[in-house]
JSON list of C-alpha atoms in Angstrom, two decimals:
[
{"chain": "T", "resi": 1, "resn": "MET", "atom": "CA", "xyz": [73.42, 107.46, 104.23]},
{"chain": "T", "resi": 2, "resn": "THR", "atom": "CA", "xyz": [76.89, 105.88, 104.16]},
{"chain": "T", "resi": 3, "resn": "GLY", "atom": "CA", "xyz": [77.66, 102.36, 105.30]},
{"chain": "T", "resi": 4, "resn": "TRP", "atom": "CA", "xyz": [79.05, 103.76, 108.55]},
{"chain": "T", "resi": 5, "resn": "ASP", "atom": "CA", "xyz": [76.06, 106.07, 109.05]},
{"chain": "T", "resi": 6, "resn": "ASP", "atom": "CA", "xyz": [73.62, 103.19, 108.63]},
{"chain": "T", "resi": 7, "resn": "PHE", "atom": "CA", "xyz": [75.73, 100.98, 110.89]},
{"chain": "T", "resi": 8, "resn": "ALA", "atom": "CA", "xyz": [75.89, 103.72, 113.56]},
{"chain": "T", "resi": 9, "resn": "ALA", "atom": "CA", "xyz": [72.10, 104.18, 113.47]},
{"chain": "T", "resi": 10, "resn": "ARG", "atom": "CA", "xyz": [71.53, 100.45, 113.99]},
{"chain": "T", "resi": 11, "resn": "LEU", "atom": "CA", "xyz": [74.26, 100.25, 116.65]},
{"chain": "T", "resi": 12, "resn": "ARG", "atom": "CA", "xyz": [72.64, 103.14, 118.55]},
{"chain": "T", "resi": 13, "resn": "GLN", "atom": "CA", "xyz": [69.30, 101.32, 118.60]},
{"chain": "T", "resi": 14, "resn": "ASP", "atom": "CA", "xyz": [70.93, 98.08, 119.75]},
{"chain": "T", "resi": 15, "resn": "LEU", "atom": "CA", "xyz": [72.86, 99.78, 122.56]},
{"chain": "T", "resi": 16, "resn": "ALA", "atom": "CA", "xyz": [69.69, 101.27, 124.01]},
{"chain": "T", "resi": 17, "resn": "ALA", "atom": "CA", "xyz": [67.84, 97.94, 123.80]},
{"chain": "T", "resi": 18, "resn": "LEU", "atom": "CA", "xyz": [70.42, 95.78, 125.60]},
{"chain": "T", "resi": 19, "resn": "ALA", "atom": "CA", "xyz": [69.32, 93.99, 128.76]},
{"chain": "T", "resi": 20, "resn": "ALA", "atom": "CA", "xyz": [71.55, 93.22, 131.75]},
{"chain": "T", "resi": 21, "resn": "GLY", "atom": "CA", "xyz": [73.74, 90.26, 130.79]},
{"chain": "T", "resi": 22, "resn": "ASP", "atom": "CA", "xyz": [73.75, 90.95, 127.03]},
{"chain": "T", "resi": 23, "resn": "THR", "atom": "CA", "xyz": [77.19, 90.84, 125.38]},
{"chain": "T", "resi": 24, "resn": "VAL", "atom": "CA", "xyz": [78.17, 91.83, 121.82]},
{"chain": "T", "resi": 25, "resn": "LEU", "atom": "CA", "xyz": [81.51, 91.24, 120.06]},
{"chain": "T", "resi": 26, "resn": "LEU", "atom": "CA", "xyz": [82.37, 92.97, 116.79]},
{"chain": "T", "resi": 27, "resn": "ARG", "atom": "CA", "xyz": [85.33, 91.07, 115.27]},
{"chain": "T", "resi": 28, "resn": "HIS", "atom": "CA", "xyz": [87.77, 92.06, 112.56]},
{"chain": "T", "resi": 29, "resn": "GLY", "atom": "CA", "xyz": [90.29, 89.21, 112.55]},
{"chain": "T", "resi": 30, "resn": "HIS", "atom": "CA", "xyz": [91.97, 89.18, 115.96]},
{"chain": "T", "resi": 31, "resn": "ARG", "atom": "CA", "xyz": [90.82, 92.73, 116.63]},
{"chain": "T", "resi": 32, "resn": "ILE", "atom": "CA", "xyz": [87.66, 93.04, 118.69]},
{"chain": "T", "resi": 33, "resn": "VAL", "atom": "CA", "xyz": [85.38, 95.76, 119.98]},
{"chain": "T", "resi": 34, "resn": "GLN", "atom": "CA", "xyz": [83.00, 94.43, 122.61]},
{"chain": "T", "resi": 35, "resn": "PHE", "atom": "CA", "xyz": [80.32, 95.75, 124.89]},
{"chain": "T", "resi": 36, "resn": "GLN", "atom": "CA", "xyz": [78.31, 94.26, 127.71]},
{"chain": "T", "resi": 37, "resn": "GLN", "atom": "CA", "xyz": [75.27, 95.54, 129.55]},
{"chain": "T", "resi": 38, "resn": "LEU", "atom": "CA", "xyz": [75.79, 95.05, 133.27]},
{"chain": "T", "resi": 39, "resn": "PRO", "atom": "CA", "xyz": [73.20, 95.82, 135.98]},
{"chain": "T", "resi": 40, "resn": "ARG", "atom": "CA", "xyz": [74.51, 99.35, 136.60]},
{"chain": "T", "resi": 41, "resn": "LEU", "atom": "CA", "xyz": [76.61, 100.21, 133.55]},
{"chain": "T", "resi": 42, "resn": "LEU", "atom": "CA", "xyz": [77.35, 99.50, 129.93]},
{"chain": "T", "resi": 43, "resn": "ARG", "atom": "CA", "xyz": [81.01, 98.47, 129.56]},
{"chain": "T", "resi": 44, "resn": "ALA", "atom": "CA", "xyz": [82.68, 98.91, 126.15]},
{"chain": "T", "resi": 45, "resn": "GLU", "atom": "CA", "xyz": [86.17, 97.65, 125.31]},
{"chain": "T", "resi": 46, "resn": "VAL", "atom": "CA", "xyz": [88.63, 97.67, 122.42]},
{"chain": "T", "resi": 47, "resn": "VAL", "atom": "CA", "xyz": [91.18, 94.88, 122.35]},
{"chain": "T", "resi": 48, "resn": "GLY", "atom": "CA", "xyz": [94.52, 95.76, 123.91]},
{"chain": "T", "resi": 49, "resn": "ASN", "atom": "CA", "xyz": [97.86, 94.85, 122.37]},
{"chain": "T", "resi": 50, "resn": "VAL", "atom": "CA", "xyz": [98.45, 92.20, 125.04]},
{"chain": "T", "resi": 51, "resn": "PHE", "atom": "CA", "xyz": [95.87, 90.02, 123.20]},
{"chain": "T", "resi": 52, "resn": "LEU", "atom": "CA", "xyz": [97.09, 90.71, 119.66]},
{"chain": "T", "resi": 53, "resn": "PRO", "atom": "CA", "xyz": [99.78, 88.91, 117.66]},
{"chain": "T", "resi": 54, "resn": "ALA", "atom": "CA", "xyz": [102.95, 90.97, 117.16]},
{"chain": "T", "resi": 55, "resn": "ASP", "atom": "CA", "xyz": [102.12, 91.76, 113.53]},
{"chain": "T", "resi": 56, "resn": "GLU", "atom": "CA", "xyz": [98.62, 93.03, 114.43]},
{"chain": "T", "resi": 57, "resn": "GLN", "atom": "CA", "xyz": [99.45, 95.31, 117.38]},
{"chain": "T", "resi": 58, "resn": "LEU", "atom": "CA", "xyz": [97.70, 98.66, 117.40]},
{"chain": "T", "resi": 59, "resn": "ASP", "atom": "CA", "xyz": [100.19, 101.28, 116.22]},
{"chain": "T", "resi": 60, "resn": "GLN", "atom": "CA", "xyz": [100.78, 104.69, 117.80]},
{"chain": "T", "resi": 61, "resn": "ALA", "atom": "CA", "xyz": [98.33, 106.47, 115.46]},
{"chain": "T", "resi": 62, "resn": "GLN", "atom": "CA", "xyz": [95.56, 103.98, 116.25]},
{"chain": "T", "resi": 63, "resn": "GLN", "atom": "CA", "xyz": [96.20, 104.27, 119.98]},
{"chain": "T", "resi": 64, "resn": "ALA", "atom": "CA", "xyz": [96.23, 108.07, 119.73]},
{"chain": "T", "resi": 65, "resn": "SER", "atom": "CA", "xyz": [92.87, 107.94, 117.94]},
{"chain": "T", "resi": 66, "resn": "LEU", "atom": "CA", "xyz": [91.39, 105.79, 120.71]},
{"chain": "T", "resi": 67, "resn": "ALA", "atom": "CA", "xyz": [92.70, 108.18, 123.37]},
{"chain": "T", "resi": 68, "resn": "ALA", "atom": "CA", "xyz": [91.37, 111.21, 121.46]},
{"chain": "T", "resi": 69, "resn": "TRP", "atom": "CA", "xyz": [87.90, 109.63, 121.41]},
{"chain": "T", "resi": 70, "resn": "GLY", "atom": "CA", "xyz": [87.99, 109.24, 125.20]},
{"chain": "T", "resi": 71, "resn": "TRP", "atom": "CA", "xyz": [88.85, 105.56, 125.55]},
{"chain": "T", "resi": 72, "resn": "GLN", "atom": "CA", "xyz": [90.72, 104.79, 128.76]},
{"chain": "T", "resi": 73, "resn": "PRO", "atom": "CA", "xyz": [94.07, 103.11, 128.00]},
{"chain": "T", "resi": 74, "resn": "PRO", "atom": "CA", "xyz": [94.99, 99.59, 129.12]},
{"chain": "T", "resi": 75, "resn": "GLN", "atom": "CA", "xyz": [96.61, 99.34, 132.54]},
{"chain": "T", "resi": 76, "resn": "GLU", "atom": "CA", "xyz": [98.72, 96.18, 132.41]},
{"chain": "T", "resi": 77, "resn": "GLN", "atom": "CA", "xyz": [96.91, 93.33, 134.15]},
{"chain": "T", "resi": 78, "resn": "LEU", "atom": "CA", "xyz": [94.24, 95.45, 135.86]},
{"chain": "T", "resi": 79, "resn": "GLU", "atom": "CA", "xyz": [92.56, 96.59, 132.60]},
{"chain": "T", "resi": 80, "resn": "PRO", "atom": "CA", "xyz": [94.24, 94.87, 129.61]},
{"chain": "T", "resi": 81, "resn": "ASN", "atom": "CA", "xyz": [91.88, 96.48, 127.04]},
{"chain": "T", "resi": 82, "resn": "TRP", "atom": "CA", "xyz": [90.99, 100.03, 126.11]},
{"chain": "T", "resi": 83, "resn": "TRP", "atom": "CA", "xyz": [87.69, 100.73, 127.88]},
{"chain": "T", "resi": 84, "resn": "CYS", "atom": "CA", "xyz": [84.89, 103.12, 128.72]},
{"chain": "T", "resi": 85, "resn": "ASP", "atom": "CA", "xyz": [81.84, 102.82, 130.95]},
{"chain": "T", "resi": 86, "resn": "LEU", "atom": "CA", "xyz": [78.43, 104.35, 130.51]},
{"chain": "T", "resi": 87, "resn": "PRO", "atom": "CA", "xyz": [76.27, 104.53, 133.66]},
{"chain": "T", "resi": 88, "resn": "TRP", "atom": "CA", "xyz": [72.94, 102.78, 133.21]},
{"chain": "T", "resi": 89, "resn": "PRO", "atom": "CA", "xyz": [70.32, 103.88, 132.61]},
{"chain": "T", "resi": 90, "resn": "ALA", "atom": "CA", "xyz": [71.81, 106.66, 130.51]},
{"chain": "T", "resi": 91, "resn": "PRO", "atom": "CA", "xyz": [70.35, 109.69, 128.76]},
{"chain": "T", "resi": 92, "resn": "SER", "atom": "CA", "xyz": [70.00, 109.58, 124.99]},
{"chain": "T", "resi": 93, "resn": "ALA", "atom": "CA", "xyz": [72.94, 111.95, 124.45]},
{"chain": "T", "resi": 94, "resn": "GLN", "atom": "CA", "xyz": [75.29, 109.53, 126.21]},
{"chain": "T", "resi": 95, "resn": "TYR", "atom": "CA", "xyz": [74.19, 106.68, 123.93]},
{"chain": "T", "resi": 96, "resn": "ASP", "atom": "CA", "xyz": [74.84, 108.96, 120.95]},
{"chain": "T", "resi": 97, "resn": "ALA", "atom": "CA", "xyz": [78.35, 109.74, 122.25]},
{"chain": "T", "resi": 98, "resn": "LEU", "atom": "CA", "xyz": [79.11, 106.06, 122.92]},
{"chain": "T", "resi": 99, "resn": "THR", "atom": "CA", "xyz": [77.92, 105.13, 119.43]},
{"chain": "T", "resi": 100, "resn": "ALA", "atom": "CA", "xyz": [80.29, 107.69, 117.90]},
{"chain": "T", "resi": 101, "resn": "ARG", "atom": "CA", "xyz": [83.12, 106.41, 120.11]},
{"chain": "T", "resi": 102, "resn": "LEU", "atom": "CA", "xyz": [82.46, 102.78, 119.08]},
{"chain": "T", "resi": 103, "resn": "VAL", "atom": "CA", "xyz": [82.34, 103.62, 115.37]},
{"chain": "T", "resi": 104, "resn": "ALA", "atom": "CA", "xyz": [85.58, 105.61, 115.66]},
{"chain": "T", "resi": 105, "resn": "ALA", "atom": "CA", "xyz": [87.21, 102.68, 117.48]},
{"chain": "T", "resi": 106, "resn": "LEU", "atom": "CA", "xyz": [86.19, 100.29, 114.71]},
{"chain": "T", "resi": 107, "resn": "ARG", "atom": "CA", "xyz": [87.11, 102.56, 111.82]},
{"chain": "T", "resi": 108, "resn": "ASP", "atom": "CA", "xyz": [90.15, 104.47, 113.12]},
{"chain": "T", "resi": 109, "resn": "GLY", "atom": "CA", "xyz": [91.25, 102.39, 116.09]},
{"chain": "T", "resi": 110, "resn": "ILE", "atom": "CA", "xyz": [91.27, 98.87, 114.69]},
{"chain": "T", "resi": 111, "resn": "GLY", "atom": "CA", "xyz": [91.22, 99.62, 110.98]},
{"chain": "T", "resi": 112, "resn": "VAL", "atom": "CA", "xyz": [87.85, 98.40, 109.75]},
{"chain": "T", "resi": 113, "resn": "THR", "atom": "CA", "xyz": [87.24, 100.10, 106.39]},
{"chain": "T", "resi": 114, "resn": "GLU", "atom": "CA", "xyz": [83.56, 99.14, 106.11]},
{"chain": "T", "resi": 115, "resn": "PRO", "atom": "CA", "xyz": [81.04, 97.53, 108.48]},
{"chain": "T", "resi": 116, "resn": "SER", "atom": "CA", "xyz": [80.57, 94.50, 106.20]},
{"chain": "T", "resi": 117, "resn": "GLN", "atom": "CA", "xyz": [84.08, 93.36, 107.26]},
{"chain": "T", "resi": 118, "resn": "LEU", "atom": "CA", "xyz": [82.83, 92.69, 110.79]},
{"chain": "T", "resi": 119, "resn": "THR", "atom": "CA", "xyz": [81.77, 89.38, 112.27]},
{"chain": "T", "resi": 120, "resn": "ILE", "atom": "CA", "xyz": [79.11, 89.93, 114.91]},
{"chain": "T", "resi": 121, "resn": "GLU", "atom": "CA", "xyz": [78.63, 87.65, 117.91]},
{"chain": "T", "resi": 122, "resn": "ALA", "atom": "CA", "xyz": [75.98, 88.38, 120.52]},
{"chain": "T", "resi": 123, "resn": "TRP", "atom": "CA", "xyz": [74.46, 86.49, 123.41]},
{"chain": "T", "resi": 124, "resn": "HIS", "atom": "CA", "xyz": [72.81, 86.77, 126.80]},
{"chain": "T", "resi": 125, "resn": "ASP", "atom": "CA", "xyz": [74.56, 85.36, 129.87]},
{"chain": "T", "resi": 126, "resn": "GLY", "atom": "CA", "xyz": [71.52, 83.23, 130.74]},
{"chain": "T", "resi": 127, "resn": "PRO", "atom": "CA", "xyz": [69.91, 81.56, 127.74]},
{"chain": "T", "resi": 128, "resn": "THR", "atom": "CA", "xyz": [72.23, 80.60, 124.91]},
{"chain": "T", "resi": 129, "resn": "GLU", "atom": "CA", "xyz": [69.94, 82.04, 122.26]},
{"chain": "T", "resi": 130, "resn": "PRO", "atom": "CA", "xyz": [71.50, 84.69, 120.02]},
{"chain": "T", "resi": 131, "resn": "LEU", "atom": "CA", "xyz": [70.36, 88.29, 120.45]},
{"chain": "T", "resi": 132, "resn": "PRO", "atom": "CA", "xyz": [68.19, 89.78, 117.68]},
{"chain": "T", "resi": 133, "resn": "LEU", "atom": "CA", "xyz": [70.46, 92.72, 116.83]},
{"chain": "T", "resi": 134, "resn": "ARG", "atom": "CA", "xyz": [69.68, 95.36, 114.22]},
{"chain": "T", "resi": 135, "resn": "LEU", "atom": "CA", "xyz": [73.43, 95.25, 113.39]},
{"chain": "T", "resi": 136, "resn": "ALA", "atom": "CA", "xyz": [73.02, 91.76, 112.02]},
{"chain": "T", "resi": 137, "resn": "ILE", "atom": "CA", "xyz": [70.36, 92.92, 109.53]},
{"chain": "T", "resi": 138, "resn": "ALA", "atom": "CA", "xyz": [71.86, 93.71, 106.14]},
{"chain": "T", "resi": 139, "resn": "GLY", "atom": "CA", "xyz": [71.34, 97.36, 105.25]}
]
């Protein structure tokens, strides 16, 4: 199993285990992929250029990769990030597809070469205790 394969397997398990109000940020410098479990959907986002310094803007190839993987493009102030929604609860196949989309966003969209480059932040909207994510467990 490659680093990305192992990461994807743990990410898939974490996505399915999220409770309403759980939020996860995967950081690579200023570039962020985030997802949040809401009562009726799982919202996933990739940082839009509006939030990035000029020298870290996503280039055309990165944006094309995000679009090819089915991410919805930013829409000025309405939706400043790339995004996709997964209705909740979702069938297993939809979690598999979202996992692939998230890994592609990290690797091809924001330029993470290996999962160990990520900083992971996770919390629940209520208690301030960190979430016990499988992603945070060294492979």
